[in-house]
mmCIF file with all atom_site columns, C-alpha atoms in Angstrom:
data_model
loop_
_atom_site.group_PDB
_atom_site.id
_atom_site.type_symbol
_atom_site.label_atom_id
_atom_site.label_alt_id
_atom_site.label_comp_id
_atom_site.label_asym_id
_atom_site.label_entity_id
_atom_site.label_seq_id
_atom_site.pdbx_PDB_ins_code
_atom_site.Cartn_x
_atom_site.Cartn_y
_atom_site.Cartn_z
_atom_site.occupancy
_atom_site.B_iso_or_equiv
_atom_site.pdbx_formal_charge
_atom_site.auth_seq_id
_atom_site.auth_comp_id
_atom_site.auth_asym_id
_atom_site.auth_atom_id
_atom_site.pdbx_PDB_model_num
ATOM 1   C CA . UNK A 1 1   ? -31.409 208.570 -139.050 1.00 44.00 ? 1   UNK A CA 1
ATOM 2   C CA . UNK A 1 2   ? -32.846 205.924 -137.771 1.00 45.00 ? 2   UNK A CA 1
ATOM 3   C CA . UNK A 1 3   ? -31.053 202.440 -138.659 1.00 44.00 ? 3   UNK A CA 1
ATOM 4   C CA . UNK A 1 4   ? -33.405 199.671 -140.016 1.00 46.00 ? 4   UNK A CA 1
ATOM 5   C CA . UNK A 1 5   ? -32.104 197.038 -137.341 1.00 44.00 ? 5   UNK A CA 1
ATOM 6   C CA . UNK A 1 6   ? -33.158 199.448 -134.503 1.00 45.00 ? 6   UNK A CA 1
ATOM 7   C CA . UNK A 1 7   ? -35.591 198.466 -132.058 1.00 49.00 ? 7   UNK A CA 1
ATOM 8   C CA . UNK A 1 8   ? -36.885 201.413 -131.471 1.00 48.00 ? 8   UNK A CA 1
ATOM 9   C CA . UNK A 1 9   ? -39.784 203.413 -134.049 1.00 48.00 ? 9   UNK A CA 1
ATOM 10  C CA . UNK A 1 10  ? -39.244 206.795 -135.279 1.00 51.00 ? 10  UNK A CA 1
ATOM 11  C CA . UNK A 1 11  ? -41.273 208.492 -132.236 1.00 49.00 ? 11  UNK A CA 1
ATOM 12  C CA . UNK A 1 12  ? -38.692 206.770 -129.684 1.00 52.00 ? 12  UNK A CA 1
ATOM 13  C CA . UNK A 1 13  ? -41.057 203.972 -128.818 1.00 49.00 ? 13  UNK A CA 1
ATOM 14  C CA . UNK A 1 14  ? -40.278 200.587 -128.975 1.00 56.00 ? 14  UNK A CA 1
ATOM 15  C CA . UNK A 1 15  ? -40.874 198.903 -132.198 1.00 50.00 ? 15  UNK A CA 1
ATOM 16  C CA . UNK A 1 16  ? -42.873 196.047 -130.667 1.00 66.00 ? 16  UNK A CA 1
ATOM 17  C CA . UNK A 1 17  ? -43.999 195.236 -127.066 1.00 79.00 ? 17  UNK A CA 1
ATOM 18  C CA . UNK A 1 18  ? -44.995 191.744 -125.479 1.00 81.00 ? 18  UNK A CA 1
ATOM 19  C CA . UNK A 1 19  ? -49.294 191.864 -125.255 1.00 92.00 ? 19  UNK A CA 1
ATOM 20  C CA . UNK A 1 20  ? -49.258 191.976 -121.403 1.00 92.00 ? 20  UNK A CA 1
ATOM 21  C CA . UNK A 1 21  ? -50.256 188.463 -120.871 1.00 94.00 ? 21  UNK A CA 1
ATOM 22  C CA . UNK A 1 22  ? -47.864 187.042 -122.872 1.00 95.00 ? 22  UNK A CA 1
ATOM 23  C CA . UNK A 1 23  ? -45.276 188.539 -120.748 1.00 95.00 ? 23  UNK A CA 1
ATOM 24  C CA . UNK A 1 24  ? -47.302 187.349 -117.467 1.00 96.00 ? 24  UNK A CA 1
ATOM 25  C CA . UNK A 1 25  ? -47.446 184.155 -119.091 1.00 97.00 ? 25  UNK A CA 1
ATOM 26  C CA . UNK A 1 26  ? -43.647 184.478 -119.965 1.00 96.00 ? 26  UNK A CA 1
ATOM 27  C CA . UNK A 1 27  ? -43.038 185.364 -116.002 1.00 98.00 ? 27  UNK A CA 1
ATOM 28  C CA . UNK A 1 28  ? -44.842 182.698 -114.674 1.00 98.00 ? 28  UNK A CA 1
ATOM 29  C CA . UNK A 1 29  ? -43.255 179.868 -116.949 1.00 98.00 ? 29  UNK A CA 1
ATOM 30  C CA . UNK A 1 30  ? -40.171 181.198 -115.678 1.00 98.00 ? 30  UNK A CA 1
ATOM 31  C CA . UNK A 1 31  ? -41.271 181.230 -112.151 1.00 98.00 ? 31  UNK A CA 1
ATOM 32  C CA . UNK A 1 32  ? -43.175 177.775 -112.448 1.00 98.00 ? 32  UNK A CA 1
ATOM 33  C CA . UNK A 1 33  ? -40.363 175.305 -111.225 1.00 97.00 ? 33  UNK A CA 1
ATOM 34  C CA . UNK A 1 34  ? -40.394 177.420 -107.949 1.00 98.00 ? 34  UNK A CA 1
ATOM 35  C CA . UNK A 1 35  ? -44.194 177.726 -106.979 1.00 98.00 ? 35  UNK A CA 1
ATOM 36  C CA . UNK A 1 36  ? -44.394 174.117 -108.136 1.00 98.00 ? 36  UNK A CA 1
ATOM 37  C CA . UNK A 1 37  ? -41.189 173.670 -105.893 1.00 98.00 ? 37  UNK A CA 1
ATOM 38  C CA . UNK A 1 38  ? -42.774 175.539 -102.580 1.00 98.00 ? 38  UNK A CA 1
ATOM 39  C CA . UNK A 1 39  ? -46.017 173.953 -102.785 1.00 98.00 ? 39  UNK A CA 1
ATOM 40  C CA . UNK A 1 40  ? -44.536 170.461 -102.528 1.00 98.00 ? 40  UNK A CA 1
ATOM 41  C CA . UNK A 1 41  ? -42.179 171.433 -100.192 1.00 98.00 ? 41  UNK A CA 1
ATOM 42  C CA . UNK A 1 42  ? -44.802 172.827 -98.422  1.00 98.00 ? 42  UNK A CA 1
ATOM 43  C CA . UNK A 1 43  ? -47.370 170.197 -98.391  1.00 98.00 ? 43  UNK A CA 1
ATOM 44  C CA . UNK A 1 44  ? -44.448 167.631 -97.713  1.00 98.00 ? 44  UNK A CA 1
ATOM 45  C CA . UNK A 1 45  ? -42.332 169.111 -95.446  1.00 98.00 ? 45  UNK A CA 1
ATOM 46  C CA . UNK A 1 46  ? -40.638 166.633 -93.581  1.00 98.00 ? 46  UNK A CA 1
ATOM 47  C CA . UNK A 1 47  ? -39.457 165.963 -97.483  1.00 98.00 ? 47  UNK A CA 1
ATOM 48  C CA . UNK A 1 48  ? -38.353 169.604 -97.605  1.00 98.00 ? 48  UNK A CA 1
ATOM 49  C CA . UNK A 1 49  ? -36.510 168.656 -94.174  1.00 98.00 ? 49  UNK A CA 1
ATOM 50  C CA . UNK A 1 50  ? -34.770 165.597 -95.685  1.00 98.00 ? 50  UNK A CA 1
ATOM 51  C CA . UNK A 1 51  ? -33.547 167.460 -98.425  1.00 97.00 ? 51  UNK A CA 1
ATOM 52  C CA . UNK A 1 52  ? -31.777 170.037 -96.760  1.00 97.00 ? 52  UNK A CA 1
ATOM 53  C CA . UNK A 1 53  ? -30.791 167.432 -94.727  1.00 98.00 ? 53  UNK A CA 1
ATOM 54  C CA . UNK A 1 54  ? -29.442 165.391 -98.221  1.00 96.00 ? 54  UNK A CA 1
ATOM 55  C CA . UNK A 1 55  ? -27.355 168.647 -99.198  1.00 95.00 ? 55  UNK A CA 1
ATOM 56  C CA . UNK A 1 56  ? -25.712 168.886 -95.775  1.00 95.00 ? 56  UNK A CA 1
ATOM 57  C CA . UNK A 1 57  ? -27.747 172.215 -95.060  1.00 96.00 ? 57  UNK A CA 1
ATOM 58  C CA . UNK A 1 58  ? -27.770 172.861 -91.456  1.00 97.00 ? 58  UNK A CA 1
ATOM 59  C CA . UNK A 1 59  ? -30.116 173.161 -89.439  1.00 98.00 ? 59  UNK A CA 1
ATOM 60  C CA . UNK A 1 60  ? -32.546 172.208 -91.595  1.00 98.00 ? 60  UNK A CA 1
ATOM 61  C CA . UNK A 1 61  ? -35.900 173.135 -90.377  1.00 98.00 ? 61  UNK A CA 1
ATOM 62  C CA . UNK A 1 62  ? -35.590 176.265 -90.726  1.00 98.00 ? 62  UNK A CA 1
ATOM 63  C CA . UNK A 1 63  ? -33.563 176.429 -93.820  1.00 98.00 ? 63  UNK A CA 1
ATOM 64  C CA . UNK A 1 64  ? -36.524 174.382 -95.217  1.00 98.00 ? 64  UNK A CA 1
ATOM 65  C CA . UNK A 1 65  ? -39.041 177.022 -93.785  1.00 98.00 ? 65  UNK A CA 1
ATOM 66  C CA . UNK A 1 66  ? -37.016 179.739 -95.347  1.00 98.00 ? 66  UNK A CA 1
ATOM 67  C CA . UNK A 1 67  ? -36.832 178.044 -98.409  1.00 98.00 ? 67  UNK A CA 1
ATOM 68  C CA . UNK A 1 68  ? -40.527 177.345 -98.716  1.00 98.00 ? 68  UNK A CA 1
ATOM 69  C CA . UNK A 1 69  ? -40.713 181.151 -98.067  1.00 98.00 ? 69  UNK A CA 1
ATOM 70  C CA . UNK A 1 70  ? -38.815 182.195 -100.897 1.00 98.00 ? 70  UNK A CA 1
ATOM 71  C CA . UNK A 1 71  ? -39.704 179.863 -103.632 1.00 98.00 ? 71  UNK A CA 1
ATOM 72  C CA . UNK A 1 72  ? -42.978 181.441 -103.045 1.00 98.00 ? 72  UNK A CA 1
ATOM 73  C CA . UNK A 1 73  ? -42.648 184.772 -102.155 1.00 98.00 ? 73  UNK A CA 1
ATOM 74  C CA . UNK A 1 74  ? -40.078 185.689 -104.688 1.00 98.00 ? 74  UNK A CA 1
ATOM 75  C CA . UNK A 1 75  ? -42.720 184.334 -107.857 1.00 98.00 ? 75  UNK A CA 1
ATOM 76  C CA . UNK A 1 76  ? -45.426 185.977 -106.332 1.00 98.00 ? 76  UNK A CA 1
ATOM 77  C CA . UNK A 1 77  ? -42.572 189.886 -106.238 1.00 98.00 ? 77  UNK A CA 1
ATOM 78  C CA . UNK A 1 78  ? -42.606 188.680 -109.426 1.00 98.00 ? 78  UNK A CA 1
ATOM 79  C CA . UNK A 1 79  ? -46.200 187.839 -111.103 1.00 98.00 ? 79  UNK A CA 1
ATOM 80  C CA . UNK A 1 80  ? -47.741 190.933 -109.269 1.00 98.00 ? 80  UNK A CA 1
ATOM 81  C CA . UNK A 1 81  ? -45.282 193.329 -110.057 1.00 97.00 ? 81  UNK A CA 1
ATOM 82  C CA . UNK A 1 82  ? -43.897 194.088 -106.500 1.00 97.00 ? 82  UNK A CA 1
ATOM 83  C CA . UNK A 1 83  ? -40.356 194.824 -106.385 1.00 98.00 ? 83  UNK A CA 1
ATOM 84  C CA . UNK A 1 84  ? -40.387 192.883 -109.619 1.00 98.00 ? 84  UNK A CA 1
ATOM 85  C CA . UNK A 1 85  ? -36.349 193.678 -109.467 1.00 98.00 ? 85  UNK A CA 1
ATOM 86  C CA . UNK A 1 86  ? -36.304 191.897 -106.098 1.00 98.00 ? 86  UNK A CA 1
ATOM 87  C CA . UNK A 1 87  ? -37.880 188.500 -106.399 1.00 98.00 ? 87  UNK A CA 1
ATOM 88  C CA . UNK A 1 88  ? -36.011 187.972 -109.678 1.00 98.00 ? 88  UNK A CA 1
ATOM 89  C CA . UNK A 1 89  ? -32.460 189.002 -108.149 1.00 98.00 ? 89  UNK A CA 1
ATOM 90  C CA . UNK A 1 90  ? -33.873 186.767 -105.098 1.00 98.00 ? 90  UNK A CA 1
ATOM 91  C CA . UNK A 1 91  ? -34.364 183.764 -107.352 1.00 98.00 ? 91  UNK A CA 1
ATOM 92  C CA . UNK A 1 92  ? -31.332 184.422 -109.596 1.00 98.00 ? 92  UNK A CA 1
ATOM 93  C CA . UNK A 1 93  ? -28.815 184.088 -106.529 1.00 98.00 ? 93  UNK A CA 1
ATOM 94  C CA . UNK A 1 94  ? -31.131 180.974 -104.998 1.00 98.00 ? 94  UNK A CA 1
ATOM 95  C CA . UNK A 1 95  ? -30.947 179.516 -108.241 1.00 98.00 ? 95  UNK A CA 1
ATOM 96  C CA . UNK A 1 96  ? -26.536 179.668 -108.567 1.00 98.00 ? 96  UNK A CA 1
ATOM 97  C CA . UNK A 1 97  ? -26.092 178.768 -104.807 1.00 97.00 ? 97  UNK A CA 1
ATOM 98  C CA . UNK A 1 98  ? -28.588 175.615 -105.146 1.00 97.00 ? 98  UNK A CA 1
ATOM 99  C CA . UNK A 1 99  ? -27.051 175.141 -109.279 1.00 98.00 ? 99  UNK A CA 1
ATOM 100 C CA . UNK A 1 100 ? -23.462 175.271 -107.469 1.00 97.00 ? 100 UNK A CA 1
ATOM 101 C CA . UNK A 1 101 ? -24.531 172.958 -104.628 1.00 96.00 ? 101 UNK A CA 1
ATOM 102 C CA . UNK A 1 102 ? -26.861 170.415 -106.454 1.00 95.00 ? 102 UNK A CA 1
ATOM 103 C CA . UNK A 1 103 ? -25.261 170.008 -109.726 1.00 97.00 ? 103 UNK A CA 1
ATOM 104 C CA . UNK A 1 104 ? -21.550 169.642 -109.120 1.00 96.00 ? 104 UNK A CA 1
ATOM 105 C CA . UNK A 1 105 ? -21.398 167.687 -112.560 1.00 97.00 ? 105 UNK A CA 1
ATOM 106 C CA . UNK A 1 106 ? -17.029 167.701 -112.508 1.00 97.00 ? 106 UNK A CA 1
ATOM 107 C CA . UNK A 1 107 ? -16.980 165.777 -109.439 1.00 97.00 ? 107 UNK A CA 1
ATOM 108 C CA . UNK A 1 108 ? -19.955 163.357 -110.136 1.00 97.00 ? 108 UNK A CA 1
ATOM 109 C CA . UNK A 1 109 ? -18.968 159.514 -111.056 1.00 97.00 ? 109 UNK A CA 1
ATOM 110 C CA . UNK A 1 110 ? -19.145 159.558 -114.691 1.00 97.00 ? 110 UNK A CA 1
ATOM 111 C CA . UNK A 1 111 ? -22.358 158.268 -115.519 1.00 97.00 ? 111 UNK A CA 1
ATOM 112 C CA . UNK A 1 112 ? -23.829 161.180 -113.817 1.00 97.00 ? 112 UNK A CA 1
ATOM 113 C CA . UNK A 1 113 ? -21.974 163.861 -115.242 1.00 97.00 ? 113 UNK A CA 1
ATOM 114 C CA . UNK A 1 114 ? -24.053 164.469 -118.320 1.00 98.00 ? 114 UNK A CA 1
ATOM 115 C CA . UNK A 1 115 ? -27.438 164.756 -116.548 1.00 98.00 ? 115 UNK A CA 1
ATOM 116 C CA . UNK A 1 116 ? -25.777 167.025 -114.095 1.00 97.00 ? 116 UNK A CA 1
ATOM 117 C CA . UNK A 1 117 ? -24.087 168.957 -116.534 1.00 98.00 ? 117 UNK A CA 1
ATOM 118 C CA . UNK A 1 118 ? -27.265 170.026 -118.591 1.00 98.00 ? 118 UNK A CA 1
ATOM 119 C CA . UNK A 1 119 ? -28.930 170.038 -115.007 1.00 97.00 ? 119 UNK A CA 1
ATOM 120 C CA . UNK A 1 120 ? -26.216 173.239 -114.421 1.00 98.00 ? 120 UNK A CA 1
ATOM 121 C CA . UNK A 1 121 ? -26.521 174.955 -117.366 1.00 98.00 ? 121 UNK A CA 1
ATOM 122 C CA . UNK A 1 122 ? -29.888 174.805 -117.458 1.00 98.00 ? 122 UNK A CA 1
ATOM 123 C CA . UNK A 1 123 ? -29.799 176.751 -114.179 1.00 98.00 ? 123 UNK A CA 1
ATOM 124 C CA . UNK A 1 124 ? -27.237 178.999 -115.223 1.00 98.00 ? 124 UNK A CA 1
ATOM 125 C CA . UNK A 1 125 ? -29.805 180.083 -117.371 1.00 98.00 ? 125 UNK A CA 1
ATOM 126 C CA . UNK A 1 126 ? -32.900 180.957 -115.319 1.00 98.00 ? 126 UNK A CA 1
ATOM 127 C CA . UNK A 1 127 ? -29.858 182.907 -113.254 1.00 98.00 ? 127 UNK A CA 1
ATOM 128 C CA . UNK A 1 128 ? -29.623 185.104 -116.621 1.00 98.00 ? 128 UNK A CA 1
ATOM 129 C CA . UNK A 1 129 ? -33.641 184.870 -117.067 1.00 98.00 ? 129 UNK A CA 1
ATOM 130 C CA . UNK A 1 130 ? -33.960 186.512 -113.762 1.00 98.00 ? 130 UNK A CA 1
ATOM 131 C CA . UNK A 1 131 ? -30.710 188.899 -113.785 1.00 98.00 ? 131 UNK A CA 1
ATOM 132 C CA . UNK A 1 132 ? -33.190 189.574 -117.152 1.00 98.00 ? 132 UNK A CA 1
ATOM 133 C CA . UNK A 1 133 ? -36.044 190.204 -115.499 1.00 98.00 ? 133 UNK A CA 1
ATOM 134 C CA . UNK A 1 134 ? -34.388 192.447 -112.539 1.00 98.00 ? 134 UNK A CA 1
ATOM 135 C CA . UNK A 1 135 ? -32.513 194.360 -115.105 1.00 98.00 ? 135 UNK A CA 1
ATOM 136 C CA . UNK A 1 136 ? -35.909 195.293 -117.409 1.00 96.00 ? 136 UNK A CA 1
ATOM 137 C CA . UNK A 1 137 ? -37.757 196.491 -114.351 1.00 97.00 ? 137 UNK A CA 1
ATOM 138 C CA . UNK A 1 138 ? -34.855 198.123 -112.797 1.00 97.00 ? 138 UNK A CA 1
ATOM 139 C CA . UNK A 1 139 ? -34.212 200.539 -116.556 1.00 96.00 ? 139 UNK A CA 1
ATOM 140 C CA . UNK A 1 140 ? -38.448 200.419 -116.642 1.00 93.00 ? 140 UNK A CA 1
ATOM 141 C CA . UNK A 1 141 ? -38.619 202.350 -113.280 1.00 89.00 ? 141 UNK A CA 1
ATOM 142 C CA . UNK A 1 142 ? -35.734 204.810 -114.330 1.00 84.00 ? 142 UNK A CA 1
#
């Protein structure tokens, strides 16, 4: 019998689905921060250069290349539907290295350590978004 808090319908079906551009739209406001990211990088990149360069990332050109690369390659995997799975695993270990590296809220002087500290849980949670994301389109294609 089927149990009233199921998500699933009597046929085996899910209950409800997302329309399919809500779930686009869904997709791309969790890939947003990235192509917004890459562009400026992009268009700006002796900014991109300074900002490895701020983080101690060495050598930076071409960290800032590769960068660029994946901030928009990755949202793109994941918009069109290409190795969906990748992009979003992709993003989700970008996303902790950079959270881990940029956000270091315990050893901030104090008057930075709340910004920081929402800064890195806010990050820990587009990790999840995208572990998410991988997951559904991993169990989809089995």
């Amino acid at each position: 019998m089927q149990s009233s808090f199921s998500p699933m319908a009597a046929s085996g079906a899910p209950a409800h689905r997302l329309p399919r551009w809500l779930h686009w739209i869904a997709l791309l406001l969790l890939c947003a921060a990235y192509l917004q990211g890459g562009l400026v990088k992009l268009f700006d990149f002796s900014g991109a250069v300074a900002e490895m360069q701020h983080f101690g990332l060495a050598p930076a050109v071409p960290l800032a290349a590769a960068t660029i690369a994946l901030e928009l390659a990755a949202p793109a995997m994941i918009l069109l539907g290409v190795f969906r799975w990748l992009g979003a695993l992709a993003l989700a270990v970008f996303t902790l290295a950079a959270t881990f590296m940029a956000n270091r809220f315990w050893s901030a002087p104090p008057e930075a350590q709340f910004m920081l500290m929402n800064a890195f849980f806010e990050h820990l949670g587009l990790v999840g978004g995208f572990v998410l994301v991988a997951w559904h389109d991993l169990r989809s294609r089995a």
